Backbone as JSON, one array per atom type, in Angstrom:
{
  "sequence": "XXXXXXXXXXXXXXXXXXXXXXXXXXXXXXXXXXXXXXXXXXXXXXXXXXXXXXXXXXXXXXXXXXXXXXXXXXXXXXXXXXXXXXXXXXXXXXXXXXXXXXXXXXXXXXXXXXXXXXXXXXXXXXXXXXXXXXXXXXXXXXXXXXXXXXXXXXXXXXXXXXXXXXXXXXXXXXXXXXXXXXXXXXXXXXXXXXXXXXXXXXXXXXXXXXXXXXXXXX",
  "N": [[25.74, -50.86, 17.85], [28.41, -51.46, 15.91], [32.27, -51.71, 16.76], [33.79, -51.39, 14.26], [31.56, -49.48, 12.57], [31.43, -47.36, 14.33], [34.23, -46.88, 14.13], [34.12, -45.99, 11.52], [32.88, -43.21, 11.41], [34.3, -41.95, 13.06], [36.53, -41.65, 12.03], [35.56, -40.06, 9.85], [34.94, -37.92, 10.67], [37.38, -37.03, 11.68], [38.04, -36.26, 9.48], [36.91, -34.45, 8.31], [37.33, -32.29, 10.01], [39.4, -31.08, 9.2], [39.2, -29.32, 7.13], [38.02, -26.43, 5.96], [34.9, -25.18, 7.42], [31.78, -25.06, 5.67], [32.86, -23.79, 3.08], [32.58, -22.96, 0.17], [33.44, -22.75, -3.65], [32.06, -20.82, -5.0], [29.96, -18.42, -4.53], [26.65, -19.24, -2.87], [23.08, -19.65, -3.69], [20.47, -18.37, -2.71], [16.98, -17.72, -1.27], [14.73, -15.26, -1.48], [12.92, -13.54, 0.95], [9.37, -14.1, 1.62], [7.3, -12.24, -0.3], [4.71, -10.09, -1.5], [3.12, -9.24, -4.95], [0.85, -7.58, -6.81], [-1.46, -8.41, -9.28], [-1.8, -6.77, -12.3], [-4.53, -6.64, -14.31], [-6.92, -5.31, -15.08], [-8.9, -2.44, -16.34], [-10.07, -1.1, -14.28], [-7.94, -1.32, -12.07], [-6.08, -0.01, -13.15], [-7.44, 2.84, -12.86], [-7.29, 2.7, -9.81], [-4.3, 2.58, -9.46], [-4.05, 5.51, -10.63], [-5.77, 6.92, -8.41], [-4.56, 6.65, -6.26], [-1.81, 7.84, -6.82], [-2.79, 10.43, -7.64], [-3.43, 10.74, -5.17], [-1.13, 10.34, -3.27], [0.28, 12.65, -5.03], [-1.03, 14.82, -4.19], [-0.56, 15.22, -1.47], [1.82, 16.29, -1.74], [3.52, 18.98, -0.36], [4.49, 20.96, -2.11], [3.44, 20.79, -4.33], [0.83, 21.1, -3.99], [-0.95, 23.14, -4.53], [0.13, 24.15, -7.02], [-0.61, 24.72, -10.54], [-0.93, 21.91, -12.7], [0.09, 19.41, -15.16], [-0.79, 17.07, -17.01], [1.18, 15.04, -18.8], [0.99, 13.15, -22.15], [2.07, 10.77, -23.94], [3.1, 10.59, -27.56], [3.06, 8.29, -30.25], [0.42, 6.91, -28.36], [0.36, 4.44, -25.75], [-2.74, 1.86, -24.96], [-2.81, 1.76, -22.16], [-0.92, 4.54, -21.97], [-2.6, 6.13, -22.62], [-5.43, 5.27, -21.04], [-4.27, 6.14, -18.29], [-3.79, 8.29, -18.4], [-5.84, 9.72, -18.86], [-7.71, 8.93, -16.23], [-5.66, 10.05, -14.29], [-6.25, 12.72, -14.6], [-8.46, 13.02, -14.09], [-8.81, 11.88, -11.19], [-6.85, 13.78, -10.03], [-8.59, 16.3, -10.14], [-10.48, 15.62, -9.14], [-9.4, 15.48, -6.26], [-9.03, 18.24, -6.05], [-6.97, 19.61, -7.22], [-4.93, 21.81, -9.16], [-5.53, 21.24, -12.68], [-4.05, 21.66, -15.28], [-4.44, 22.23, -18.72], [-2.11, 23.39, -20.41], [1.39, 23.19, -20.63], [2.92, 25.11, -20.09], [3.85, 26.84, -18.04], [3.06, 25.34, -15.97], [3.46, 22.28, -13.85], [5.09, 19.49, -14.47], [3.17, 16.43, -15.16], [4.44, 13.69, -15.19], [4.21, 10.58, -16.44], [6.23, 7.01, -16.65], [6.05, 3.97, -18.2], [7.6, 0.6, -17.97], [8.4, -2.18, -19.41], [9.07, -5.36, -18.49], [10.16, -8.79, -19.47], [11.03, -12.11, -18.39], [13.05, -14.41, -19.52], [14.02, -16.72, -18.22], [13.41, -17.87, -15.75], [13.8, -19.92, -13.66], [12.48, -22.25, -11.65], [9.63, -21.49, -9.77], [8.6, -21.55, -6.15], [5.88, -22.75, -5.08], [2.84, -20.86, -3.55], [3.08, -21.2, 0.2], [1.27, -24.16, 2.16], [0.1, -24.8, -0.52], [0.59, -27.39, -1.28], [-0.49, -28.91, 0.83], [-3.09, -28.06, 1.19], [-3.65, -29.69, -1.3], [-3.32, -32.09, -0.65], [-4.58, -32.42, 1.73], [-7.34, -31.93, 0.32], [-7.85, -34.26, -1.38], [-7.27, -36.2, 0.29], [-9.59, -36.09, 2.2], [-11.68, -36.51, -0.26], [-11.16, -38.94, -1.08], [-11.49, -40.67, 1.54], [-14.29, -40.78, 2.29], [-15.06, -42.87, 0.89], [-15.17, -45.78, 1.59], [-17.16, -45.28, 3.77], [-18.84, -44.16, 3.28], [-22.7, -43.29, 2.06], [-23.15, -42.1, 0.07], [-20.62, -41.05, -1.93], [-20.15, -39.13, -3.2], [-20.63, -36.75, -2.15], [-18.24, -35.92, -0.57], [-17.39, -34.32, -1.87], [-18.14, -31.57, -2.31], [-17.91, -29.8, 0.66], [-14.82, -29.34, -0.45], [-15.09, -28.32, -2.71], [-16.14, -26.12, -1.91], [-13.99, -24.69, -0.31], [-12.59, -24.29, -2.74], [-13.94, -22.09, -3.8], [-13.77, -20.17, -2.08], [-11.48, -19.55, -1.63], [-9.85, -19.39, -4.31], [-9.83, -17.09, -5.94], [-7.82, -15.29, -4.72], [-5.72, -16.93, -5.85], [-3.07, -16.9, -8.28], [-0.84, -17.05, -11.0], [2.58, -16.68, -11.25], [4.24, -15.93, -13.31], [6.1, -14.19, -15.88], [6.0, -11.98, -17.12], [6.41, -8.21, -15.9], [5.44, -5.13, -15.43], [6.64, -1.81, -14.81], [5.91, 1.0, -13.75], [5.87, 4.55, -13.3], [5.49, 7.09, -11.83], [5.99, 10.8, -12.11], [6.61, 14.36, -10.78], [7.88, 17.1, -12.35], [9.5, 19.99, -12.69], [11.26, 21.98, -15.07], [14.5, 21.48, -14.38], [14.1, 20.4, -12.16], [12.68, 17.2, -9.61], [9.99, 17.02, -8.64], [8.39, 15.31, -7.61], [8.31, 11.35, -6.97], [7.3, 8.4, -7.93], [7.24, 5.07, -7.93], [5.28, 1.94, -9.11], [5.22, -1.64, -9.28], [4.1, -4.85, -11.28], [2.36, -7.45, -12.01], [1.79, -8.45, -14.77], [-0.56, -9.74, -17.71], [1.08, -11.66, -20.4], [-0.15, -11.89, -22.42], [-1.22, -8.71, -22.43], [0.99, -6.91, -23.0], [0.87, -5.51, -24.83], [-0.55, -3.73, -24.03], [0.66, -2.14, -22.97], [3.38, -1.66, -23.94], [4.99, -0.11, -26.65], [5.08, -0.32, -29.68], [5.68, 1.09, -32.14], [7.77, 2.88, -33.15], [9.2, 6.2, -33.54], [8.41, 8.48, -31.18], [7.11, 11.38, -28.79], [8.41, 13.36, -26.79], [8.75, 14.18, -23.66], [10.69, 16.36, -22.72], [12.02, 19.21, -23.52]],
  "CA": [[26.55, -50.46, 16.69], [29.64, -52.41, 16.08], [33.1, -50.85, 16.63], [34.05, -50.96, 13.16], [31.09, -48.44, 12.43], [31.85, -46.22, 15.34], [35.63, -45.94, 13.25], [34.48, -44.94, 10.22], [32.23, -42.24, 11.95], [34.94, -40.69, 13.79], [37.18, -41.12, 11.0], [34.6, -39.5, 8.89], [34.16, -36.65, 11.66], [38.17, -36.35, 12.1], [38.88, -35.72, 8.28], [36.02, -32.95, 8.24], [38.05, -31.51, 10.96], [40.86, -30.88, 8.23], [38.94, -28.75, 6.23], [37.54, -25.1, 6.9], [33.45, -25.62, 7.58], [30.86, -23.69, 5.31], [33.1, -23.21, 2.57], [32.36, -23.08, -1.36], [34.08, -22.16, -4.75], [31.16, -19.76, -5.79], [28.68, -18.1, -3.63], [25.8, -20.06, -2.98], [21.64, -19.15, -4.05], [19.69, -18.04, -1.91], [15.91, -17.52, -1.63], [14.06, -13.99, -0.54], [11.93, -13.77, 1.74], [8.02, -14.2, 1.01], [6.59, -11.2, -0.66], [3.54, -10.04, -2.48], [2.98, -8.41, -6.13], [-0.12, -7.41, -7.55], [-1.02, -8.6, -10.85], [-2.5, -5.82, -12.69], [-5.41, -7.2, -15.53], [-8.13, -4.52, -15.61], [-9.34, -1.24, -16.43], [-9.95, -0.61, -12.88], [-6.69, -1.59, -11.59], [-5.33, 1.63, -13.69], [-7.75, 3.66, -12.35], [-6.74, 2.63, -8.37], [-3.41, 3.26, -9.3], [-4.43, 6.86, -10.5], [-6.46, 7.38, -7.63], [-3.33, 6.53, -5.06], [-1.04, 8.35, -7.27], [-3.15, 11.41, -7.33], [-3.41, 11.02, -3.11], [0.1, 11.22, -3.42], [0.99, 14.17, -5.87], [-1.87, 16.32, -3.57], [-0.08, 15.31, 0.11], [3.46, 16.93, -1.59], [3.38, 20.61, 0.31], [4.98, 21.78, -3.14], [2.13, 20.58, -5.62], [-0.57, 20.96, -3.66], [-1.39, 24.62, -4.62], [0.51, 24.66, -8.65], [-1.28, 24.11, -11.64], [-0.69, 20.76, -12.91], [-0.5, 19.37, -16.78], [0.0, 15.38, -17.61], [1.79, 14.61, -20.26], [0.58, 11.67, -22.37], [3.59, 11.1, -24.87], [2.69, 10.31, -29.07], [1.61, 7.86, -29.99], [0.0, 6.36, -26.85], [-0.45, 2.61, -25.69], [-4.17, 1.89, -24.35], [-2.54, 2.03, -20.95], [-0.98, 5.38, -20.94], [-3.92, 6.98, -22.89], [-6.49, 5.28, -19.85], [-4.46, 6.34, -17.26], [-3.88, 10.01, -18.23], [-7.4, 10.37, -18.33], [-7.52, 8.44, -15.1], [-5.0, 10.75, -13.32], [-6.51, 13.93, -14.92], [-10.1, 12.76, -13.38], [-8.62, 12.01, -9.79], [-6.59, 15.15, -10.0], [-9.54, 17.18, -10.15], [-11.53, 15.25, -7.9], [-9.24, 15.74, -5.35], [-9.12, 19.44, -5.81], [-5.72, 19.51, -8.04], [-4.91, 22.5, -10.59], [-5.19, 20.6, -13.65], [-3.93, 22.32, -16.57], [-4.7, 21.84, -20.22], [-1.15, 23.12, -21.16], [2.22, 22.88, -20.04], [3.39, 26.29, -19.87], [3.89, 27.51, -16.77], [2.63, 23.95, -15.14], [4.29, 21.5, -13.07], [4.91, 18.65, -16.06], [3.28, 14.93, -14.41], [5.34, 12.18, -16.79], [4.07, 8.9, -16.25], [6.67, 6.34, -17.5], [6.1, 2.78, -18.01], [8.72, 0.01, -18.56], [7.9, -3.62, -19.37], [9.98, -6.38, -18.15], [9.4, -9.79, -19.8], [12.26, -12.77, -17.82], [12.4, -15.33, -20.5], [14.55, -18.25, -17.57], [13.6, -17.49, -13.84], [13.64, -21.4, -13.16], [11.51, -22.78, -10.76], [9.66, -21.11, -8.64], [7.86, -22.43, -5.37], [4.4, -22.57, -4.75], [2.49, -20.43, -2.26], [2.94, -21.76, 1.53], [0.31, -24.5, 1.78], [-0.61, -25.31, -1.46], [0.56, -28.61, -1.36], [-0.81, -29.67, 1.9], [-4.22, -28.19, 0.62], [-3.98, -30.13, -1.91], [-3.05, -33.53, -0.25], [-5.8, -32.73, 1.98], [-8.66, -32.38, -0.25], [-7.58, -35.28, -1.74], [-7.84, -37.41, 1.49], [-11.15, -35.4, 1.97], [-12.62, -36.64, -1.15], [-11.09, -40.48, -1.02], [-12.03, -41.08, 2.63], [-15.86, -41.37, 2.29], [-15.69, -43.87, -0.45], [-15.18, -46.74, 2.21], [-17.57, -45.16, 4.64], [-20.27, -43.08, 2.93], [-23.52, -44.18, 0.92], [-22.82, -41.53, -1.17], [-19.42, -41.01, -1.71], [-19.29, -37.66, -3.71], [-21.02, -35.5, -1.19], [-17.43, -35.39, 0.0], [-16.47, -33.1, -3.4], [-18.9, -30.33, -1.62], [-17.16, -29.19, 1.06], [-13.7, -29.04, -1.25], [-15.5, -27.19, -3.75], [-16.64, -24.33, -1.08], [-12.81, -24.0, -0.18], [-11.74, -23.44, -3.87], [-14.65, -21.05, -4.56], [-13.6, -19.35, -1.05], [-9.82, -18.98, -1.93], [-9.4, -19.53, -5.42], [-9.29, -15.55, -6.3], [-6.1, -15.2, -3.83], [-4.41, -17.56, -6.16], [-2.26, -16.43, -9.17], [0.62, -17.53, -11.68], [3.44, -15.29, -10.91], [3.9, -15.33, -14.87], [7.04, -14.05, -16.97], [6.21, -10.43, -17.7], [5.93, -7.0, -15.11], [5.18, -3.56, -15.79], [7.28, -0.88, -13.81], [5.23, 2.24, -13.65], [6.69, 5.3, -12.36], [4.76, 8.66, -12.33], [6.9, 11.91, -12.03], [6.36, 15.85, -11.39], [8.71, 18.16, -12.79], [9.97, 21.53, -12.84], [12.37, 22.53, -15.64], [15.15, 20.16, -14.24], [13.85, 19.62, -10.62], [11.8, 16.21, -9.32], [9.3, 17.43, -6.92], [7.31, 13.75, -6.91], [8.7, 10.45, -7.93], [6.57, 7.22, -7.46], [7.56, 3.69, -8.64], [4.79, 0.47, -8.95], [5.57, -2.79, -10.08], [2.86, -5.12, -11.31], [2.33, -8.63, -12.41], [0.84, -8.37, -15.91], [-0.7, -11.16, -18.01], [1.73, -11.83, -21.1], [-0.78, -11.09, -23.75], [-1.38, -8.03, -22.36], [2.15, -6.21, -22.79], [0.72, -4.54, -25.6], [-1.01, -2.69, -23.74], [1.66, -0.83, -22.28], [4.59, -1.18, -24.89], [4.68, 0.92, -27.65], [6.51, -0.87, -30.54], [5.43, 1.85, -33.0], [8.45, 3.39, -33.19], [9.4, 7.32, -32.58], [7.51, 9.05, -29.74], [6.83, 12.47, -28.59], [8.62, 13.29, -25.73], [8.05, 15.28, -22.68], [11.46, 16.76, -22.29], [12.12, 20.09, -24.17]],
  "C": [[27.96, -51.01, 16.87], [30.86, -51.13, 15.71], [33.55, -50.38, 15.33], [32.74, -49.75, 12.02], [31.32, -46.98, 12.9], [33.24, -45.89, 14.85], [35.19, -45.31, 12.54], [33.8, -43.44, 10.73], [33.09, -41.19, 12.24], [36.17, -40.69, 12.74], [36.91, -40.23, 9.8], [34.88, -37.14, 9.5], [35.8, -36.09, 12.05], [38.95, -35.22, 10.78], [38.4, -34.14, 7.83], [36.73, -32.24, 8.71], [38.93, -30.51, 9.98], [40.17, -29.77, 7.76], [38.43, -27.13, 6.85], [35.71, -25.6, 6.75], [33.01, -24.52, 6.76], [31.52, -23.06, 4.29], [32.17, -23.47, 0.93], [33.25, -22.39, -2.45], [33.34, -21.17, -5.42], [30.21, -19.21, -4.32], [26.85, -19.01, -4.0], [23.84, -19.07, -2.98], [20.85, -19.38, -2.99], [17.79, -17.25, -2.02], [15.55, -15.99, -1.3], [13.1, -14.33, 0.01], [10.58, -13.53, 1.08], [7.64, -12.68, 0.74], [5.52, -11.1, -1.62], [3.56, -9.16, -3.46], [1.85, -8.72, -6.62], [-0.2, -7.85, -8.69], [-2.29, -7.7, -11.6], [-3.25, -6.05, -14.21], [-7.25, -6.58, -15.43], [-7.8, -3.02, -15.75], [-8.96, -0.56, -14.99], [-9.0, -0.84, -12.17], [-6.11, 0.03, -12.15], [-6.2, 2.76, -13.02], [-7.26, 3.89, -10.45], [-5.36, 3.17, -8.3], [-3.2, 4.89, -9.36], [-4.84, 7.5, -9.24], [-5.09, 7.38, -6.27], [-2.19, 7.75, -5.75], [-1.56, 9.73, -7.1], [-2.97, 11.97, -5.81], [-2.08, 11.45, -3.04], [0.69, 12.21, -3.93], [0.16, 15.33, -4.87], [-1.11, 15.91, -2.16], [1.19, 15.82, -0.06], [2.94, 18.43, -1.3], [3.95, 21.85, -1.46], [4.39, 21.44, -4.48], [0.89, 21.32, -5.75], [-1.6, 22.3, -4.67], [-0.68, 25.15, -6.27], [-0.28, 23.74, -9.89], [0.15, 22.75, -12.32], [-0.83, 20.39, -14.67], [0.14, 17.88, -16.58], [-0.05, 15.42, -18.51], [1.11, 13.09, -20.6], [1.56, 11.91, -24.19], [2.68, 11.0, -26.24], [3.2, 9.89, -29.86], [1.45, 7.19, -28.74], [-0.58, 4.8, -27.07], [-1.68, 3.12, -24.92], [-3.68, 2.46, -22.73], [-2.38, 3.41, -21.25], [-2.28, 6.63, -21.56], [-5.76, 7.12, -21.39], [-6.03, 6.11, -18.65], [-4.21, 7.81, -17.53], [-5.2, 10.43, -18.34], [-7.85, 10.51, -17.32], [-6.98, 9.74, -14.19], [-5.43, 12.01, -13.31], [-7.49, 14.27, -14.3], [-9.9, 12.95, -12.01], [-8.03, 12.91, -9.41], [-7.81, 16.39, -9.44], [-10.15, 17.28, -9.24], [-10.74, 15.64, -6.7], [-8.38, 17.24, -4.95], [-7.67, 19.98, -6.3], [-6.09, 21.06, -8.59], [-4.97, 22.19, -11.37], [-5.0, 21.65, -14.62], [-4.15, 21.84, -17.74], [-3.65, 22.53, -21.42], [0.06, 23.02, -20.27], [2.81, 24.22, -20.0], [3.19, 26.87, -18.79], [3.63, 26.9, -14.95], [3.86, 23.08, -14.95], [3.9, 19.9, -14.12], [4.41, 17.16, -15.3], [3.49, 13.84, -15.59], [5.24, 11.07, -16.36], [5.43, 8.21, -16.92], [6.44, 5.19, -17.42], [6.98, 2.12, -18.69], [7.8, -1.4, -18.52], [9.26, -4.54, -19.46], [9.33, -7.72, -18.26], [11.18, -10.76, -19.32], [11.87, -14.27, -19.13], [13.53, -16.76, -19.43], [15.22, -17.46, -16.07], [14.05, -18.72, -13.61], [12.2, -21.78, -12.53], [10.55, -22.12, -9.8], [8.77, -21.32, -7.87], [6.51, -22.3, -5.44], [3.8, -21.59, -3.62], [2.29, -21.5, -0.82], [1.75, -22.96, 1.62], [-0.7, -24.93, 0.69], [-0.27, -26.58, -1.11], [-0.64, -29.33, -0.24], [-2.97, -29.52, 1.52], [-4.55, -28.68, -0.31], [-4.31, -31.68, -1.47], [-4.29, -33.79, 0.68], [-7.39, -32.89, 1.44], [-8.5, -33.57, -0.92], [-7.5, -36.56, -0.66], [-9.0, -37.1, 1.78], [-11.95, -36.7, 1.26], [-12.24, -38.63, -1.18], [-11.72, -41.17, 0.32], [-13.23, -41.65, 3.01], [-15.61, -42.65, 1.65], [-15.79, -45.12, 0.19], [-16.54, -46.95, 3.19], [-19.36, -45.1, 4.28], [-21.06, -43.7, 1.77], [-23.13, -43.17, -0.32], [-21.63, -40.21, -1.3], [-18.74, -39.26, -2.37], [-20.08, -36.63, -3.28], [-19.67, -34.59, -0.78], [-16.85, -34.41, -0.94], [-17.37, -31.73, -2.6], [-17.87, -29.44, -0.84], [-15.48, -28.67, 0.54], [-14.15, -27.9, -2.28], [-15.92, -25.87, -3.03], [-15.29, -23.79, -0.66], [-12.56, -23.38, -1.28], [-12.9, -22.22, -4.48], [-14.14, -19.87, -3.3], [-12.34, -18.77, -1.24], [-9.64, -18.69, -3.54], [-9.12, -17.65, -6.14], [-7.85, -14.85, -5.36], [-5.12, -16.42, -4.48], [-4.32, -17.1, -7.25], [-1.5, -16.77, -9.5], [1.42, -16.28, -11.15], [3.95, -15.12, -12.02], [5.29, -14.55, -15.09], [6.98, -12.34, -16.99], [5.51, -9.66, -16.36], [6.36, -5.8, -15.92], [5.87, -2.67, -14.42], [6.54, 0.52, -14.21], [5.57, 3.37, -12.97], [5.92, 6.88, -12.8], [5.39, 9.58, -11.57], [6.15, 12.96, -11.81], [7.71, 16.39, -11.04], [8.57, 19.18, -13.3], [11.14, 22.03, -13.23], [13.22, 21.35, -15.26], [15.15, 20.02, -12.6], [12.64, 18.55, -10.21], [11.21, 16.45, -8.52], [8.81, 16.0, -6.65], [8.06, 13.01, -8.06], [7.8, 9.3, -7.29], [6.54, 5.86, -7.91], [6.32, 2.69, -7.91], [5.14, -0.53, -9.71], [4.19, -3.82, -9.76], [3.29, -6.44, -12.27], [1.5, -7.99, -13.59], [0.44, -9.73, -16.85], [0.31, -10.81, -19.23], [1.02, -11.33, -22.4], [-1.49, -10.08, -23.79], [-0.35, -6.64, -22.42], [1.95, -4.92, -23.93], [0.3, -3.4, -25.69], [-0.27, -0.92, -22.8], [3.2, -0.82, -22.71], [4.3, -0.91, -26.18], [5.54, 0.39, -28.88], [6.22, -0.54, -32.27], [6.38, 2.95, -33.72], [9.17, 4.82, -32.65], [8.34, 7.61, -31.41], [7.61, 10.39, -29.01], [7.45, 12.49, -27.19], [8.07, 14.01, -24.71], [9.55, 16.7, -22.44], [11.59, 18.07, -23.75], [13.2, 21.6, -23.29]]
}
């Protein structure tokens, strides 16, 4: 490397010096760490959540043993009409008070919120997709030089994506925040928040854009 490289280098490396290291005029974006969210697109998905939600309202020491009433507000989306049936069923089953009014019962208030992001940006792929992709794709080109018959090699690719392909998912625009309550007059004995991937043309099923609505609060 000729001296007149080795200047600009360290003239490069003395001017940096000047400056403070690591600064910026804004705070800079940052990723989170890898996490997982359900994406919630059946029947039976509402019922699992019931069934957990119930486990939880019967392990509070101050439920366990008081009659119980779920509220289901008016009018009702499909959702919270399934799952108050749902919660009313696993209630029972797992040896609940259920009540059939609210007088004198411990009030359980489902609420659901729907959150639709209309400009996340970009966002990455799961770990490994690429590389599983680049490899079945050398996979499936590789024979064609070698092999008499060249699209045997689509076989083994096709038993990966039938083996994984249900562990993959859009992460999609719209979630459902689900939060099931019991209350007493104005005390929270149980609070329980899920959040849930939902498909987009399913929001209807759990927003209500019918106007008034029956509350629970009185």
């Amino acid at each position: 490397m000729s001296l007149r490289i080795w200047g600009v280098i360290c003239l490069a490396a003395t001017l940096s010096g000047c400056f403070k290291v690591n600064t910026s005029q804004a705070p800079m974006a940052t990723t989170w760490e890898m996490s997982e969210q359900q994406r919630m697109q059946a029947a039976h998905h509402w019922e699992v959540l019931a069934q957990n939600e119930a486990r939880g309202i019967m392990a509070n020491q101050r439920l366990r043993s008081r009659p119980l009433y779920v509220f289901s507000p008016q009018p009702a989306t499909p959702f919270e009409r399934g799952y108050h049936s749902l919660l009313e069923s696993q209630l029972v089953q797992q040896g609940a008070l259920v009540s059939t009014q609210p007088e004198g019962s411990v009030i359980i208030d489902p609420e659901v919120q729907v959150i639709t992001h209309s400009d996340r940006g970009s966002i990455r792929r799961p770990p490994g997709t690429f590389t599983f992709l680049a490899a079945g794709v050398a996979w499936a080109f590789q024979p064609l030089k070698h092999w008499s018959e060249p699209a045997l090699a689509l076989i083994p690719g096709a038993a990966l994506l039938d083996a994984f392909s249900g562990n993959i998912t859009e992460v999609g625009n719209t979630e459902v925040i689900i939060t099931t309550r019991a209350r007493e007059f104005d005390t929270l004995l149980y609070s329980s928040s899920n959040i849930y991937y939902i498909n987009a043309g399913d929001s209807n099923h759990y927003e209500n854009r019918n106007g008034l609505r029956v509350s629970s609060q009185w």
